[in-house]
Coordinates of C-alpha atoms in Angstrom, one line a residue:
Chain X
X6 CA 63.4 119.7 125.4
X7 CA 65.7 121.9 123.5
X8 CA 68.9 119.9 125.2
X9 CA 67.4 116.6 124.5
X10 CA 67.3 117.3 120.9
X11 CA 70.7 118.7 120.8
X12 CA 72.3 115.9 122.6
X13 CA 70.0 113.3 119.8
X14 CA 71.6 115.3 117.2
X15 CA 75.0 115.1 118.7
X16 CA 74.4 111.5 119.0
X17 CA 73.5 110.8 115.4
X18 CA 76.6 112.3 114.4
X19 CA 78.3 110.1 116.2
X20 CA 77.2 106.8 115.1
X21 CA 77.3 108.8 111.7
X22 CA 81.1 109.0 112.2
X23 CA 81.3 105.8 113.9
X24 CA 79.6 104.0 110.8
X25 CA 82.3 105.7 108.7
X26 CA 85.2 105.2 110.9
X27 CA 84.3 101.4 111.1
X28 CA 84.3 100.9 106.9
X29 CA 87.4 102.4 107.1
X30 CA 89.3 100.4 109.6
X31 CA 88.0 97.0 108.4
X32 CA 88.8 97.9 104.6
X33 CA 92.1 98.5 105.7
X34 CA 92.3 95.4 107.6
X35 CA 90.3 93.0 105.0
X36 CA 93.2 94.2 102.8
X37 CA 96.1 93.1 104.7
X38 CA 94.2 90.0 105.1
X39 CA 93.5 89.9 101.8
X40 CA 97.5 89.9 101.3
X41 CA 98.6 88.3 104.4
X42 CA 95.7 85.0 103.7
X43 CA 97.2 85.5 100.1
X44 CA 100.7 84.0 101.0
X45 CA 98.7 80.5 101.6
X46 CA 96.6 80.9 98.9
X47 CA 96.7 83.8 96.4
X48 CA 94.4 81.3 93.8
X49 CA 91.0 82.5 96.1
X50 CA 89.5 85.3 94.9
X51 CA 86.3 86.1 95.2
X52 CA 84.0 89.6 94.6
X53 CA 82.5 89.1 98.0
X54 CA 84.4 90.5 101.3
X55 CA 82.3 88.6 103.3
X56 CA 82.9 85.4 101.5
X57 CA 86.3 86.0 101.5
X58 CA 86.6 86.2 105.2
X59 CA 84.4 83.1 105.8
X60 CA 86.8 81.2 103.7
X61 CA 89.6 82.0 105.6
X62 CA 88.4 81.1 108.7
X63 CA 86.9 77.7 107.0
X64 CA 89.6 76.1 104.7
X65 CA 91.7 74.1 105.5
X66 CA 94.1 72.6 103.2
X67 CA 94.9 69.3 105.0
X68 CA 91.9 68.6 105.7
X69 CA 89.2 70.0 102.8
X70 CA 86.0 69.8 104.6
X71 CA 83.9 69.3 101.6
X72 CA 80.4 69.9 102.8
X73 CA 81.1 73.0 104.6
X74 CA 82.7 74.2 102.1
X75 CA 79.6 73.9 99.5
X76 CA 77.2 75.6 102.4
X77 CA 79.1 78.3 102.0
X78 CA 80.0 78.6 98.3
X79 CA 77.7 76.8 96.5
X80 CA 78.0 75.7 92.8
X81 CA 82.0 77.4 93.2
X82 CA 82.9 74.5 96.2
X83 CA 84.7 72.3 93.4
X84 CA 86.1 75.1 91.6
X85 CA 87.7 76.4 95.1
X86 CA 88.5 72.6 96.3
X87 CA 90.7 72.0 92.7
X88 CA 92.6 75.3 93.3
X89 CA 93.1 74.3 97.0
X90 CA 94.6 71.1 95.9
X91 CA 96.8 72.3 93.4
X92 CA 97.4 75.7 95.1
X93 CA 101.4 76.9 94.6
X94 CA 100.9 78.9 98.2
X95 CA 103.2 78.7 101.0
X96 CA 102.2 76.7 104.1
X97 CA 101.7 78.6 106.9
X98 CA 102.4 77.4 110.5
X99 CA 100.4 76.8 112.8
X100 CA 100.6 80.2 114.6
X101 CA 100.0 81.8 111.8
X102 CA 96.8 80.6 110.9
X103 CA 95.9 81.1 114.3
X104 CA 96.6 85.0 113.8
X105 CA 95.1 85.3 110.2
X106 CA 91.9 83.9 111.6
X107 CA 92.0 86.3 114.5
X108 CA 92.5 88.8 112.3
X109 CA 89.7 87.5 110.0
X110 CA 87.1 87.2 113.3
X111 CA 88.4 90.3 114.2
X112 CA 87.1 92.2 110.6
X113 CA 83.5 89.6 111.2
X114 CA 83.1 91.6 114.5
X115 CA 83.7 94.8 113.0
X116 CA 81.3 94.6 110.6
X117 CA 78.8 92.8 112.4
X118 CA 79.3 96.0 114.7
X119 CA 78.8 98.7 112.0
X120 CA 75.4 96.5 111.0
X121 CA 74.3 97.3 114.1
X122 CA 75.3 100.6 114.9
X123 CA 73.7 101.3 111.0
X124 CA 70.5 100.0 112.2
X125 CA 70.7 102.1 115.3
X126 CA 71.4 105.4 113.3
X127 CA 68.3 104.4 111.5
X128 CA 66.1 104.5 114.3
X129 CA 67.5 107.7 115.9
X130 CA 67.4 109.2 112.7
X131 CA 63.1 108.2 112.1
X132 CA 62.4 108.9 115.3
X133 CA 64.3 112.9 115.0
X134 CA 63.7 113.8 111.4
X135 CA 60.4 111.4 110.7
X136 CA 59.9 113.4 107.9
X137 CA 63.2 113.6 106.0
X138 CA 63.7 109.6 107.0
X139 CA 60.3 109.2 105.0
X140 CA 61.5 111.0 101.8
X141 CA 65.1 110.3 101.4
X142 CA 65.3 106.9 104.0
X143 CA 67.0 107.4 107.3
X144 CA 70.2 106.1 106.1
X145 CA 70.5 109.6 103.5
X146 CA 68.3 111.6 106.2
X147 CA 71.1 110.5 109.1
X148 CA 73.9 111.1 106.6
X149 CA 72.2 115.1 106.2
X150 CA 72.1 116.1 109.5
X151 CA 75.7 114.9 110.1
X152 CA 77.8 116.5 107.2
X153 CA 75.1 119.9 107.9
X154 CA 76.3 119.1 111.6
X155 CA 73.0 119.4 113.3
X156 CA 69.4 119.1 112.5
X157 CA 68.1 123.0 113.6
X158 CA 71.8 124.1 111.5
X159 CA 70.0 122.4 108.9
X160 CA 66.8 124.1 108.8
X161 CA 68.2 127.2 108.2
X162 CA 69.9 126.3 105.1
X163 CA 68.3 126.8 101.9
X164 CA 67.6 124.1 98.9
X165 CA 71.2 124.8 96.8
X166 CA 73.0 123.9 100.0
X167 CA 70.8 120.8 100.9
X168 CA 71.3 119.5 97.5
X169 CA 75.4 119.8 97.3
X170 CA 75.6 119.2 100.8
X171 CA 78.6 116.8 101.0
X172 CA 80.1 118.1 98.0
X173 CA 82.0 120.9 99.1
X174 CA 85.0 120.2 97.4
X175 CA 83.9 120.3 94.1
X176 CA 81.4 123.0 95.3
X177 CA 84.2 125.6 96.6
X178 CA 86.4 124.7 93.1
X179 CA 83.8 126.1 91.2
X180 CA 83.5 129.1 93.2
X181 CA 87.0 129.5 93.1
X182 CA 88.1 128.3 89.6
X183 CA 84.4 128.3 87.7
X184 CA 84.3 124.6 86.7
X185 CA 81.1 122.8 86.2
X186 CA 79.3 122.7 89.5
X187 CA 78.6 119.7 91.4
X188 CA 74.7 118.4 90.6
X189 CA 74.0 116.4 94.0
X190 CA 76.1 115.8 96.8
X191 CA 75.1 113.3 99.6
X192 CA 71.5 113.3 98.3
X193 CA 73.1 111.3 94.8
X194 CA 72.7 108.1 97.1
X195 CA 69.0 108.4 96.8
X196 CA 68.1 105.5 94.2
X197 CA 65.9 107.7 91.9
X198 CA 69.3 110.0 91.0
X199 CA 72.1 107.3 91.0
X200 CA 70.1 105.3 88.6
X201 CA 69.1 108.1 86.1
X202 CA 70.5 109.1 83.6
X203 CA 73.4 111.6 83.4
X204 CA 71.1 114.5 81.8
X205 CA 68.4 113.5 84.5
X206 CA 70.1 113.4 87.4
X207 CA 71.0 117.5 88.3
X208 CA 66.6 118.0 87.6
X209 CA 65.8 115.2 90.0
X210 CA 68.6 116.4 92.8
X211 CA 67.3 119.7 92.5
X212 CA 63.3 118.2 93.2
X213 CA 64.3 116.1 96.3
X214 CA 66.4 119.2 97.4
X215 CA 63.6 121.2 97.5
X216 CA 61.1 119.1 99.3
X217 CA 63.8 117.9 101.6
X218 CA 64.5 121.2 103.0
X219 CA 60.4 121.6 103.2
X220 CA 60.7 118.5 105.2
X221 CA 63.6 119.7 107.4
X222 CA 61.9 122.8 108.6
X223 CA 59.2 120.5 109.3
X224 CA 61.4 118.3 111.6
X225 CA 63.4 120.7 113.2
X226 CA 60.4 123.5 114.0
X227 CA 56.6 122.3 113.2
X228 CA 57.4 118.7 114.5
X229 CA 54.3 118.7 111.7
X230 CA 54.6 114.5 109.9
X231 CA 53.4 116.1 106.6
X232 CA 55.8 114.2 104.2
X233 CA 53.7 112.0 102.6
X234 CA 52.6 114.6 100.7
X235 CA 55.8 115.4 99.8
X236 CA 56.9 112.3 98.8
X237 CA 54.2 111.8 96.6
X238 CA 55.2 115.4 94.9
X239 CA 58.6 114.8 94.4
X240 CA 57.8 111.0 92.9
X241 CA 55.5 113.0 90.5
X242 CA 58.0 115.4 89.9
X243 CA 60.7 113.0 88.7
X244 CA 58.6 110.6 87.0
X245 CA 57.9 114.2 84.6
X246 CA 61.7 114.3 84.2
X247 CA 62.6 110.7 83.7
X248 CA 59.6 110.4 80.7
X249 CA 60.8 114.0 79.1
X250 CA 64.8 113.0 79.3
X251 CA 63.8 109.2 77.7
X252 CA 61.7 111.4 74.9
X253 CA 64.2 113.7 74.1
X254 CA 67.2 112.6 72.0
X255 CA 70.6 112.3 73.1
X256 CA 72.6 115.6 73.0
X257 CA 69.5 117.7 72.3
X258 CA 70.1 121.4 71.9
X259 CA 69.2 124.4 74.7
X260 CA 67.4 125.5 72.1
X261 CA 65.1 121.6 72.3
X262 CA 64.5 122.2 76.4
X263 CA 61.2 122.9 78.3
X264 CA 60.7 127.0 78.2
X265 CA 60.2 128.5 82.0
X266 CA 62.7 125.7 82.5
X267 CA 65.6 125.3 85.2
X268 CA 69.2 126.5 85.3
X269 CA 71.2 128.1 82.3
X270 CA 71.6 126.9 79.2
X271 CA 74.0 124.0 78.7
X272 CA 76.8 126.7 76.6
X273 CA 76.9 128.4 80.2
X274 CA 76.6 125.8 82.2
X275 CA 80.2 125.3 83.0
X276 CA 81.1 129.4 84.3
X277 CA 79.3 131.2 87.4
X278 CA 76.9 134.1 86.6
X279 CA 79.6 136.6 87.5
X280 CA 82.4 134.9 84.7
X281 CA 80.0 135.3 81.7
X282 CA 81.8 137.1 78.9
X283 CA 78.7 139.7 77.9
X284 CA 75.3 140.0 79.5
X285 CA 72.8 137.7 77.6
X286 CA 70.3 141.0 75.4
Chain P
X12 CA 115.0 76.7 101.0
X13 CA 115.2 80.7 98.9
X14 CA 111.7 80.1 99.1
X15 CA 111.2 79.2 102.9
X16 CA 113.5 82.1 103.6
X17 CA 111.5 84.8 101.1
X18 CA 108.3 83.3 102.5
X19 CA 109.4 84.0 106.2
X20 CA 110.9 88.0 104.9
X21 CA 107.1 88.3 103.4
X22 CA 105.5 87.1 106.8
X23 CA 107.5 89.4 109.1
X24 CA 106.1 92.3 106.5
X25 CA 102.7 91.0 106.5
X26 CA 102.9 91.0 110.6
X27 CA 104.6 94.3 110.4
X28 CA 101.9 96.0 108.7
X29 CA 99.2 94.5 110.6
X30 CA 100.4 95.7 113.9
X31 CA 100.7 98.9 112.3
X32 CA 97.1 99.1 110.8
X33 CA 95.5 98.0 113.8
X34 CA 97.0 100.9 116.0
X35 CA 96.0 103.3 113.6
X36 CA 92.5 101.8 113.2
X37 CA 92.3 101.3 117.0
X38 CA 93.5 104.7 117.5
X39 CA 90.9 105.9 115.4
X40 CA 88.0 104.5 117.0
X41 CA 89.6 105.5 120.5
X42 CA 88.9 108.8 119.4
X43 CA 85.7 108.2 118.3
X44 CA 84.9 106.2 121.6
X45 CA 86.2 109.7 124.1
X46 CA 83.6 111.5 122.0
X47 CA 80.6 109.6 121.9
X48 CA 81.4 108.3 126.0
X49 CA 82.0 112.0 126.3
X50 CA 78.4 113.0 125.8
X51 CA 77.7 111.0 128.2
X52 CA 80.5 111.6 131.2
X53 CA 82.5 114.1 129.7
X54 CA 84.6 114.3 133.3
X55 CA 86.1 111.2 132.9
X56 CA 89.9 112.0 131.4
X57 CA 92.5 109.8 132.2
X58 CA 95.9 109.5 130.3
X59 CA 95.6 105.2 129.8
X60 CA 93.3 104.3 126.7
X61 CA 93.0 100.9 128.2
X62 CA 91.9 102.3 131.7
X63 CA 89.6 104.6 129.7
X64 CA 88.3 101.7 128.1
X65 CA 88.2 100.1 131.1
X66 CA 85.9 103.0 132.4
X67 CA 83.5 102.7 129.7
X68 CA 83.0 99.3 130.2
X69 CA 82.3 99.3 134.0
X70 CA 81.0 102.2 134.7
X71 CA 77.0 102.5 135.2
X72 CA 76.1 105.8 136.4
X73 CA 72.4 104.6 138.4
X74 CA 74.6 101.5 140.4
X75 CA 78.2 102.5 141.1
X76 CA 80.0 99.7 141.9
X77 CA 82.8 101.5 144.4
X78 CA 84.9 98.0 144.7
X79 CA 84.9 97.4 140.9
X80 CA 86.0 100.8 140.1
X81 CA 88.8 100.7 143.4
X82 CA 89.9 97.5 141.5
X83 CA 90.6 99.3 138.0
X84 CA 91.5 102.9 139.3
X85 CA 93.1 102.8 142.6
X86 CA 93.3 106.6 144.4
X87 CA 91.9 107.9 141.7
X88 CA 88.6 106.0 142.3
X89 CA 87.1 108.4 144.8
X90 CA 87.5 111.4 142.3
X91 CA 86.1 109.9 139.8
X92 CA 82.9 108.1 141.5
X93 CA 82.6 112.1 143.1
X94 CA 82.6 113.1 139.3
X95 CA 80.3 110.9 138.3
X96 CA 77.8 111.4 140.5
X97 CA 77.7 115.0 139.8
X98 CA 78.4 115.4 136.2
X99 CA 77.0 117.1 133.4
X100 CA 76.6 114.5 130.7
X101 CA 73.2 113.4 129.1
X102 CA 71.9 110.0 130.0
X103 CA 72.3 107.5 127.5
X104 CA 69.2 104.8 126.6
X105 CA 70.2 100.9 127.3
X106 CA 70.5 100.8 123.3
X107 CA 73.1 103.1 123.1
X108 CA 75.3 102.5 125.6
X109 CA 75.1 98.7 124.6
X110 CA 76.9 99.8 120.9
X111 CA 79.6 102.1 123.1
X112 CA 80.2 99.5 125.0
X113 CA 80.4 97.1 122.0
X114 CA 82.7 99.9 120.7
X115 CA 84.8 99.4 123.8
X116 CA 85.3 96.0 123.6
X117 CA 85.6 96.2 119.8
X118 CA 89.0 98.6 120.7
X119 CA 89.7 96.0 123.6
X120 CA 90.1 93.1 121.1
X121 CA 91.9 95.0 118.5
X122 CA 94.7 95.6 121.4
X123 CA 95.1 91.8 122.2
X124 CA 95.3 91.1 118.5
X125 CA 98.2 93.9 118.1
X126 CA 99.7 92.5 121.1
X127 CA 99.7 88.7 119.7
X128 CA 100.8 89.6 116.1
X129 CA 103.3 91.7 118.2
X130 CA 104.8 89.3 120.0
X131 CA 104.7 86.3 117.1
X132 CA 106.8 89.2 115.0
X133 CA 109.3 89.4 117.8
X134 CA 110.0 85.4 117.4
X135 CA 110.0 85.6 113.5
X136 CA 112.2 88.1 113.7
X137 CA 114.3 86.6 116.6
X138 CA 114.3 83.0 114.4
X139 CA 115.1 85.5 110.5
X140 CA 117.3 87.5 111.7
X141 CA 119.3 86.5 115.3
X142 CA 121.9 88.6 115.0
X143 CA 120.4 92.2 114.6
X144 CA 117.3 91.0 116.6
X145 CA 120.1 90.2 119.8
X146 CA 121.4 94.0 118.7
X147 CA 118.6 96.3 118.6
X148 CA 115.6 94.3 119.8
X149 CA 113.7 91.7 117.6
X150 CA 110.6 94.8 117.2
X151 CA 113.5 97.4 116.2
X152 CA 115.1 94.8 113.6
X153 CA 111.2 93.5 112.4
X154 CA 110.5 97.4 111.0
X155 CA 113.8 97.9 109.4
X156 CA 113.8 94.6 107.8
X157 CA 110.0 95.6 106.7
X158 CA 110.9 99.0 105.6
X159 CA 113.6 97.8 103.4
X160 CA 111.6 95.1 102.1
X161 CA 113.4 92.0 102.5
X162 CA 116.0 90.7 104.7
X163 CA 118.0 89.9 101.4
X164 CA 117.6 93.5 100.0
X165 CA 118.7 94.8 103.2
X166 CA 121.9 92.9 103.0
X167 CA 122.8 95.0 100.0
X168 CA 122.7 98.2 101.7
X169 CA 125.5 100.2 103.1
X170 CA 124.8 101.5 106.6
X171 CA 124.8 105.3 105.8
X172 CA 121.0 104.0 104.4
X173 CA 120.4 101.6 107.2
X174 CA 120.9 104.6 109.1
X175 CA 118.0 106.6 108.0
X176 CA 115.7 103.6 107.2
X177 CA 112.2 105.1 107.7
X178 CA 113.1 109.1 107.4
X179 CA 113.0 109.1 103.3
X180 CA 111.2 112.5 103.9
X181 CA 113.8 114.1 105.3
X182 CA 116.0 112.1 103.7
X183 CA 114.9 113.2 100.1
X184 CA 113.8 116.9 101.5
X185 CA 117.4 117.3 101.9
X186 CA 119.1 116.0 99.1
X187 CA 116.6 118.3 96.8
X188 CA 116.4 121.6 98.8
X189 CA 119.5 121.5 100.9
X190 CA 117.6 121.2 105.1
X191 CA 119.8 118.9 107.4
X192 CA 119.9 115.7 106.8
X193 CA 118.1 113.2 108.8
X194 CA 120.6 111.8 111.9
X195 CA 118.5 108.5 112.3
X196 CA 115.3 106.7 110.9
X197 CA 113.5 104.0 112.8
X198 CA 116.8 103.0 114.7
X199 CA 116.0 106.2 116.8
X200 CA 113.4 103.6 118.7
X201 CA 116.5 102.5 120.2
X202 CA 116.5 103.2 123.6
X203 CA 120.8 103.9 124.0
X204 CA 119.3 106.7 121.0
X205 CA 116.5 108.0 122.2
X206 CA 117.6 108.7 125.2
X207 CA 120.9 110.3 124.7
X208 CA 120.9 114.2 124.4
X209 CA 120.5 115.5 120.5
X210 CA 124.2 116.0 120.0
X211 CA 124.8 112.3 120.7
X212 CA 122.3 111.0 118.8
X213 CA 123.8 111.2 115.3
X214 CA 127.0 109.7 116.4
X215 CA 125.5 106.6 118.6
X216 CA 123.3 106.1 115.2
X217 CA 126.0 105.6 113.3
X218 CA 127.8 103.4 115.4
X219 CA 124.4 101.4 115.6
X220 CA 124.0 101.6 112.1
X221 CA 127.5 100.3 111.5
X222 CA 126.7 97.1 113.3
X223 CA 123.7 96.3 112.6
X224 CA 124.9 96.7 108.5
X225 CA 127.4 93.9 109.7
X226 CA 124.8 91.8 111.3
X227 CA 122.2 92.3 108.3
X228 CA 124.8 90.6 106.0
X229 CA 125.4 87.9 108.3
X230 CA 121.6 87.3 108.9
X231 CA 120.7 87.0 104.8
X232 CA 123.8 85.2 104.0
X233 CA 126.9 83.4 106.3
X234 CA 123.7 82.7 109.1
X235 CA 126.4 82.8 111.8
X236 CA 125.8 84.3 115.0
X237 CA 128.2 87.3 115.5
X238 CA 126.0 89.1 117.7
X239 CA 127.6 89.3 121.0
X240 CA 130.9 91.2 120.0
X241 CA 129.0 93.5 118.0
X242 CA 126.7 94.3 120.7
X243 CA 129.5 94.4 123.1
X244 CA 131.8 96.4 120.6
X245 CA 128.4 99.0 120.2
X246 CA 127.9 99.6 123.3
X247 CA 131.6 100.7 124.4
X248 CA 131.5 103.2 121.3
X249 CA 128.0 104.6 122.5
X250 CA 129.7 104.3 126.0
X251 CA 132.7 106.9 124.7
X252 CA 130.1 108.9 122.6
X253 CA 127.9 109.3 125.9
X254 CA 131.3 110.4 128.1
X255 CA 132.4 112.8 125.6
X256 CA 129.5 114.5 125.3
X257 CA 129.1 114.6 129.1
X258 CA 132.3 116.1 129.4
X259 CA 132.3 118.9 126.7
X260 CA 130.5 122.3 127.2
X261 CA 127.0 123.1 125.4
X262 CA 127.6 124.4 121.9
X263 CA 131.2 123.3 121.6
X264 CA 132.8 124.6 118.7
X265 CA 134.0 122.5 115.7
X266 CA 137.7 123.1 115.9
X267 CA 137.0 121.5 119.6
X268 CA 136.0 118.2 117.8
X269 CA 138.1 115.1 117.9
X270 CA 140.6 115.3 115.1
X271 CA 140.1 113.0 112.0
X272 CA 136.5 112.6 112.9
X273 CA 133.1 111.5 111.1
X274 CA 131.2 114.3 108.8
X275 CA 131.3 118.1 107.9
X276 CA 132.1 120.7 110.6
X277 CA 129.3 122.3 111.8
X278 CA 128.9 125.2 109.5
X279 CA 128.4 123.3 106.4
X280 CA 126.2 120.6 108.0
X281 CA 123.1 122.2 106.3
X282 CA 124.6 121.8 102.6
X283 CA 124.9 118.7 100.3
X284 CA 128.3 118.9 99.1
X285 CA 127.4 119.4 95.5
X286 CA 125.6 122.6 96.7
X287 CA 128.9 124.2 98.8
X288 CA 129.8 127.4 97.7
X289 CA 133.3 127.0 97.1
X290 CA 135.6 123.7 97.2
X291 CA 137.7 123.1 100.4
X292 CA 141.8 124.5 100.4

């Protein structure tokens, strides 16, 4: 039993990693597309990567195929077609366009790859922490146990570790140098703290924090599924926050905050305990 | 016909850099492939990526097939079906080793791409540039006409810089704090270099160097084909380099040097000579 858990959690890390590995390859790849395709036509642009790639593989200029070119585009086709026709782009030979598209195909796969290995991670990750999956999603629950390189590793780690986990960097500069310490690390993905506010966002970190470490325990020991409850705390929890930060005005004193409330004051939030100049009476 | 040619220069960079990104991308999911196979069979080492690959893809622990794996391994297939049958690694479910294996192949196409773009380089560069592609190898004159950044822009360089073409490092490490100076760049891929023992190797670059400056110019602007005595007239210089170093004893002092010959005597090789203590009698 004990092995079979270990070897899941050695396996989420790797499709983890794998997930990772594969956005990096195939960003470094769409861009030399991106500049290679650009030779033959450096007039398409479009915000879309997958768009992009699908055009490359789809245009061509001697022979504009108009209706494909609207499945895939839409109300842009025309737009597209006119800069096609009057494009100032080199023409590339034949062999050439046979190697962009490769390359092009080759990115598709890639990604169509990491879809899949994403989905899989998903699974793994619901079926060995169903109770962090239920809080966080099992995207931000796989992502956890990776960077905290193991689920029972995990466990043992309190809340202030869960919450920066992933921001080590900036974590270990404040230790070191005393700059303003990081608010969230991985856990800032969760949609309820990237879409708060600024002020917001360090209280609501530090709520999921907590109940995810609750939930973690849960996973790796108990095998308990008691995060419904949790979920439904935390939600309560940051709805509080969220109604008192859009109350409160903008730039409002220490002095203005909750009493009993969390973390130092904002004149001391940027130095560690042990750098404060005198000890507060 | 400026633009044809500048168009061609910016292809054999575009193809350049491709080749290059996809080793390093393929590279790095190789890596990522030997760990998560390895949970699986972590026995299975061989020194061939592609047999490794080649592994992954065939092998099925529950039906070994013995002629398949003869096919792909040869002698070594006996040791290796032995291993598998009594190794240590977890099983793997159908879903996972379905996305290794899609890894595998993933890698497996990524090869044959850096192979084609490879080998469509090698007859840009053979059609750009005949003359130093018939010198040092159409891959060898592809990179330096990449790293430069032009055919054209290569023409205007003297061969002391064609020389170290791909070592700015140690190039600039040396001119600020004084270390050796590099003997050779990406010409060190040449074989007649890379092979010779390190106290040839500076002299056979700059003989190579020397010609290929001559071909470079002829390339970008006369387009004659001057190759063959240059090649011919290289290769009895690395010839006489490759005799005399033969000949003389290990660690040869400088006054045993040919008379009127190329750079600083030994003891002031480490120095620029704007750093040298005191001028020469």
């Amino acid at each position: 039993m004990q092995v079979a858990i270990s070897s899941r959690d050695n396996l989420l890390i790797q499709t983890v990693s794998a997930v990772d590995e594969l956005n990096k390859s195939s960003n470094l790849l769409f861009e030399r597309l991106t500049e290679w395709y650009g030779m033959h036509f450096p007039e398409f642009k479009t915000p879309e990567p997958v768009k992009y790639v699908q055009g490359v593989l789809l245009f061509d200029r001697k022979n504009i195929d108009q209706a494909e070119i609207e499945a895939v585009f839409g109300i842009q086709a025309p737009n597209i077609i006119g800069r096609m026709k009057s494009t100032v782009g080199s023409d590339l030979s034949d062999d050439d366009m046979r190697l962009v598209r490769s390359l092009a195909s080759q990115i598709q796969f890639m990604w169509k790859l990491r879809d899949e290995i994403e989905a899989y991670e998903a699974k793994i990750a619901t079926e060995l922490c169903p109770n962090m999956s239920y809080i966080a999603g099992p995207e931000l629950a796989a992502k956890l146990v990776a960077q905290a390189g193991g689920l029972k590793r995990m466990a043992t780690f309190p809340s202030s570790t869960i919450q920066v986990l992933g921001a080590e960097k900036a974590l270990f500069k404040h230790l070191k140098s005393g700059s303003r310490p990081p608010k969230h690390g991985l856990i800032f993905q969760h949609a309820l703290i990237s879409k708060a506010s600024r002020r917001a966002r360090g209280k609501i970190s530090r709520a999921l924090a907590a109940k995810l470490t609750i939930a973690c325990k849960a996973d790796a020991m108990s095998h308990n599924f008691i995060a419904e409850k949790l979920k439904e705390q935390f939600e309560t929890q940051a709805k509080r926050i969220l109604a008192k930060d859009a109350a409160s005005p903008e730039g409002s004193k220490p002095a203005q905050r909750p009493p009993g409330n969390q973390g130092a004051p904002q004149g001391q939030q940027g130095k560690p305990p042990w750098q404060k100049d005198s000890k507060p009476q």
